[in-house]
């Protein structure tokens, strides 16, 4: 089995310090949290940015500051910017970090309810526009799928030539409004992607570690971090992103799976020259 790629989703756009005081907002907090996560075994960092008060933003200037600070402390890590941003942001706003030519970016593959009155909008034309914006810059993409219809959309747009290989999926399961993160959900999605595609799984809340274990055993890859889950175990807040990464790494080693370095992750995902 290939080594395990661990992605750490450092902050997201929804969770706040009121939920867990260790959620990073500032440039310094993001850089420190990224460094600790990489030390613990993360090779990819999924990055949203916030203003100092915690408000999410997609401004290129803020991304630039955060990416530079993270690069200074983690020169080898794969930096993946979010083009999802927060619900309600425009297509143009969400695409701003692509102007910085990051190594990797997310490509969200469908619309879904996102709790309460929130809707995370990704129309077919949005997805095509984001795919173009990412691929034309030579940026490697991760296909974010919150339910089976999103996988189908990604494959359809791949067939039509809008989404190019290599296909690397992220199954984000357990969002209120998306697919839940039970084992049957994971198996359904995992069985729906092409043989030569790669995938990572991100379980929201209580789904994080049970899904991580399934992916570890299956040869897939794993995302953890405060964007998805703030608890180390039931009722115990994680003190840092690194604690969540360490837990995933420990689970992998217990299953006989080693952890990939960033260089190994680039090879496993076929990142070189194939964006
Ligand atoms: N914050 C969510 C509305 C992504 O990063 O590409 C969207 C999201 C997906 O987090
Ligand atoms: Zn995200």
Coordinates of C-alpha atoms and ligand atoms in Angstrom, one line a residue:
X1 CA 0.0 0.0 0.0
X2 CA 1.2 3.6 -0.7
X3 CA 2.1 5.7 2.2
X4 CA -0.7 7.8 3.8
X5 CA -1.1 11.4 2.8
X6 CA -2.4 13.5 5.7
X7 CA -4.0 16.8 4.8
X8 CA -4.6 19.3 7.6
X9 CA -7.5 21.8 7.2
X10 CA -6.2 24.4 9.5
X11 CA -9.1 26.8 10.1
X12 CA -11.9 26.7 7.4
X13 CA -14.4 29.5 7.3
X14 CA -17.1 28.5 9.8
X15 CA -15.5 27.3 13.1
X16 CA -14.5 30.0 15.6
X17 CA -12.5 30.5 18.7
X18 CA -15.8 30.4 20.6
X19 CA -16.0 26.7 19.5
X20 CA -12.3 26.1 20.2
X21 CA -9.9 28.8 21.3
X22 CA -7.1 27.1 19.5
X23 CA -8.6 27.8 16.0
X24 CA -6.0 29.9 14.2
X25 CA -7.0 33.3 12.7
X26 CA -3.9 35.6 12.5
X27 CA -1.0 35.2 10.2
X28 CA 1.3 34.2 13.1
X29 CA -1.3 31.7 14.4
X30 CA -1.7 30.2 11.0
X31 CA 2.0 29.8 10.5
X32 CA 2.5 28.3 13.9
X33 CA -0.4 25.9 13.5
X34 CA 0.8 24.9 10.0
X35 CA 4.3 24.2 11.3
X36 CA 3.1 22.0 14.1
X37 CA 0.8 20.1 11.8
X38 CA 3.6 19.4 9.4
X39 CA 5.9 18.3 12.2
X40 CA 3.1 15.9 13.2
X41 CA 2.9 14.4 9.7
X42 CA 0.8 16.6 7.5
X43 CA 2.1 16.9 3.9
X44 CA -0.8 19.0 2.6
X45 CA -2.2 22.1 4.2
X46 CA -5.7 23.1 3.2
X47 CA -5.9 26.8 3.7
X48 CA -8.7 29.3 4.2
X49 CA -7.7 32.7 5.6
X50 CA -9.4 35.0 8.2
X51 CA -9.0 38.6 9.2
X52 CA -7.6 39.0 12.7
X53 CA -11.2 39.1 14.1
X54 CA -11.9 35.7 12.6
X55 CA -14.0 36.9 9.6
X56 CA -13.3 34.7 6.6
X57 CA -11.9 36.4 3.5
X58 CA -10.7 35.3 0.0
X59 CA -8.6 38.5 -0.5
X60 CA -5.4 37.7 -2.4
X61 CA -3.4 40.1 -0.1
X62 CA -4.3 38.2 3.0
X63 CA -3.6 34.8 1.3
X64 CA -0.3 36.1 0.2
X65 CA 0.7 37.0 3.8
X66 CA -0.5 33.7 5.2
X67 CA 1.1 31.6 2.4
X68 CA 4.5 33.4 2.8
X69 CA 4.5 33.0 6.5
X70 CA 3.7 29.3 6.2
X71 CA 6.3 28.8 3.5
X72 CA 8.9 30.4 5.7
X73 CA 8.3 27.8 8.3
X74 CA 7.3 24.8 6.2
X75 CA 9.2 25.2 2.9
X76 CA 8.4 21.6 1.6
X77 CA 4.7 21.4 2.5
X78 CA 2.0 21.3 -0.3
X79 CA -0.1 24.4 0.1
X80 CA -3.7 24.0 -1.0
X81 CA -5.8 27.1 -1.2
X82 CA -9.6 27.0 -0.9
X83 CA -11.7 28.2 -3.8
X84 CA -14.7 27.4 -1.7
X85 CA -14.3 30.3 0.7
X86 CA -17.4 30.8 2.7
X87 CA -21.1 30.5 1.7
X88 CA -22.4 33.6 0.0
X89 CA -19.1 34.6 -1.6
X90 CA -19.1 35.3 -5.4
X91 CA -17.3 33.3 -8.0
X92 CA -14.8 36.2 -8.6
X93 CA -14.1 36.6 -4.9
X94 CA -13.5 32.9 -4.4
X95 CA -11.1 32.7 -7.3
X96 CA -8.8 35.5 -6.0
X97 CA -6.2 33.2 -4.3
X98 CA -5.6 31.5 -7.7
X99 CA -3.8 34.7 -8.8
X100 CA -1.0 33.7 -6.4
X101 CA -0.3 30.5 -8.3
X102 CA -0.5 28.1 -5.3
X103 CA 0.7 24.6 -5.8
X104 CA -2.8 23.2 -5.2
X105 CA -6.4 24.4 -5.0
X106 CA -9.8 22.9 -4.2
X107 CA -12.5 22.5 -6.9
X108 CA -15.9 22.1 -5.4
X109 CA -18.1 19.9 -7.6
X110 CA -21.7 20.8 -6.6
X111 CA -24.2 22.8 -4.6
X112 CA -25.5 21.8 -1.2
X113 CA -27.4 23.1 1.8
X114 CA -24.8 24.1 4.4
X115 CA -26.8 24.2 7.7
X116 CA -29.6 26.7 8.7
X117 CA -30.3 29.0 5.7
X118 CA -26.8 28.6 4.1
X119 CA -26.4 27.3 0.6
X120 CA -22.9 26.5 -0.8
X121 CA -23.5 27.3 -4.5
X122 CA -21.5 25.6 -7.2
X123 CA -23.5 25.5 -10.4
X124 CA -22.3 23.6 -13.4
X125 CA -21.0 26.8 -15.0
X126 CA -19.3 27.7 -11.7
X127 CA -17.5 24.4 -11.7
X128 CA -16.4 24.8 -15.3
X129 CA -15.1 28.3 -14.6
X130 CA -13.2 27.2 -11.5
X131 CA -11.7 24.3 -13.4
X132 CA -10.6 26.6 -16.1
X133 CA -9.1 29.1 -13.6
X134 CA -7.2 26.4 -11.8
X135 CA -6.0 24.3 -14.7
X136 CA -5.0 27.2 -17.0
X137 CA -2.6 28.3 -14.2
X138 CA -1.0 24.8 -13.9
X139 CA -2.4 24.4 -10.4
X140 CA -3.1 20.9 -9.2
X141 CA -6.8 20.4 -8.2
X142 CA -8.5 18.4 -5.5
X143 CA -12.1 17.6 -6.4
X144 CA -14.3 18.3 -3.3
X145 CA -17.4 16.1 -3.3
X146 CA -19.9 16.4 -0.5
X147 CA -22.3 13.8 -1.9
X148 CA -22.6 11.3 -4.8
X149 CA -24.1 13.8 -7.2
X150 CA -20.8 15.8 -7.0
X151 CA -18.7 12.8 -7.9
X152 CA -21.0 12.2 -10.9
X153 CA -20.7 15.9 -11.9
X154 CA -16.9 15.7 -11.7
X155 CA -16.8 12.6 -13.8
X156 CA -19.2 14.1 -16.4
X157 CA -17.1 17.2 -16.7
X158 CA -14.0 15.1 -17.0
X159 CA -15.6 13.1 -19.8
X160 CA -16.5 16.4 -21.6
X161 CA -12.9 17.6 -21.2
X162 CA -13.5 20.4 -18.7
X163 CA -11.8 18.6 -15.8
X164 CA -8.4 17.0 -16.8
X165 CA -6.6 14.0 -15.2
X166 CA -5.1 13.2 -12.8
X167 CA -8.3 12.9 -10.8
X168 CA -7.8 13.4 -7.1
X169 CA -11.1 13.4 -5.0
X170 CA -11.8 14.6 -1.5
X171 CA -14.9 13.1 0.0
X172 CA -16.2 15.6 2.6
X173 CA -18.8 13.7 4.5
X174 CA -21.0 14.8 7.4
X175 CA -21.9 18.4 6.5
X176 CA -25.4 19.2 7.5
X177 CA -27.1 19.2 4.1
X178 CA -24.6 16.9 2.5
X179 CA -24.1 13.1 2.6
X180 CA -23.5 11.6 6.1
X181 CA -20.3 9.9 6.9
X182 CA -21.3 6.3 7.7
X183 CA -19.3 3.4 6.3
X184 CA -21.9 2.7 3.6
X185 CA -21.6 6.4 2.4
X186 CA -17.8 6.0 2.2
X187 CA -18.0 2.7 0.3
X188 CA -20.5 4.1 -2.2
X189 CA -18.3 7.1 -3.1
X190 CA -15.1 5.1 -3.0
X191 CA -16.6 2.6 -5.4
X192 CA -17.8 5.3 -7.8
X193 CA -14.5 6.8 -8.8
X194 CA -12.2 5.4 -11.6
X195 CA -9.6 2.8 -10.7
X196 CA -6.7 5.1 -11.3
X197 CA -8.1 8.0 -9.3
X198 CA -6.8 8.9 -5.8
X199 CA -8.9 10.1 -2.9
X200 CA -8.8 11.5 0.5
X201 CA -11.6 11.5 3.0
X202 CA -12.6 14.4 5.4
X203 CA -15.2 13.4 8.0
X204 CA -17.0 16.3 9.7
X205 CA -17.3 16.2 13.5
X206 CA -17.7 12.7 14.9
X207 CA -17.1 11.2 11.5
X208 CA -13.5 12.4 11.3
X209 CA -11.7 9.4 12.8
X210 CA -14.0 6.5 11.9
X211 CA -13.7 7.6 8.3
X212 CA -10.0 8.1 8.6
X213 CA -9.6 4.5 9.7
X214 CA -11.6 3.2 6.8
X215 CA -9.5 5.2 4.3
X216 CA -6.3 4.1 6.0
X217 CA -7.3 0.5 5.7
X218 CA -8.5 1.0 2.1
X219 CA -5.3 2.6 0.8
X220 CA -6.9 6.1 0.5
X221 CA -5.8 9.3 2.2
X222 CA -7.0 11.4 5.1
X223 CA -7.9 15.0 6.0
X224 CA -8.2 16.1 9.6
X225 CA -8.1 19.6 11.2
X226 CA -10.2 22.3 12.9
X227 CA -12.1 23.1 9.7
X228 CA -13.7 19.7 10.0
X229 CA -13.6 18.7 13.7
X230 CA -12.5 20.4 16.9
X231 CA -12.5 17.4 19.2
X232 CA -9.7 14.9 19.9
X233 CA -12.2 12.5 21.3
X234 CA -15.8 12.8 22.6
X235 CA -16.1 15.8 24.8
X236 CA -12.3 16.6 24.7
X237 CA -11.3 19.7 22.6
X238 CA -8.1 19.3 20.6
X239 CA -5.5 21.7 21.8
X240 CA -4.0 22.1 18.3
X241 CA -4.3 21.0 14.7
X242 CA -1.2 19.0 15.4
X243 CA -3.0 16.8 17.9
X244 CA -5.5 15.8 15.3
X245 CA -2.8 15.0 12.8
X246 CA -0.8 13.0 15.4
X247 CA -3.9 11.0 16.1
X248 CA -4.4 10.1 12.4
X249 CA -0.7 9.3 12.1
X250 CA -0.8 7.0 15.1
X251 CA -3.9 5.2 13.7
X252 CA -2.1 4.7 10.4
X253 CA 1.1 3.3 12.0
X254 CA -1.0 1.0 14.1
X255 CA -2.4 -0.3 10.9
X256 CA 1.1 -0.7 9.4
X257 CA 0.8 2.3 7.1
X258 CA 3.7 4.8 7.0
X259 CA 3.1 8.5 6.6
X260 CA 4.1 10.3 3.3
X261 CA 6.4 13.2 3.2
X262 CA 5.4 16.1 0.9
X263 CA 7.8 14.8 -1.8
X264 CA 6.1 11.3 -1.6
X265 CA 2.7 12.9 -1.6
X266 CA 3.6 14.7 -4.9
X267 CA 4.6 11.4 -6.5
X268 CA 1.5 9.5 -5.2
X269 CA -0.9 12.2 -6.5
X270 CA 1.0 12.5 -9.8
X271 CA 1.5 16.2 -9.3
X272 CA 4.7 16.7 -11.3
X273 CA 4.0 18.2 -14.7
X274 CA 0.5 16.8 -14.9
X275 CA -1.7 19.5 -13.6
Ligands
LIG1 N1 -16.4 26.7 3.6 C1 -17.3 25.9 2.8 C2 -18.5 26.7 2.4 C3 -13.4 24.3 0.0 O1 -12.6 24.7 0.8 O2 -13.2 24.2 -1.2 C4 -16.6 25.5 1.5 C5 -15.3 24.8 1.7 C6 -14.8 24.0 0.5 O3 -14.6 24.8 2.7
LIG2 ZN1 -12.3 24.3 3.0

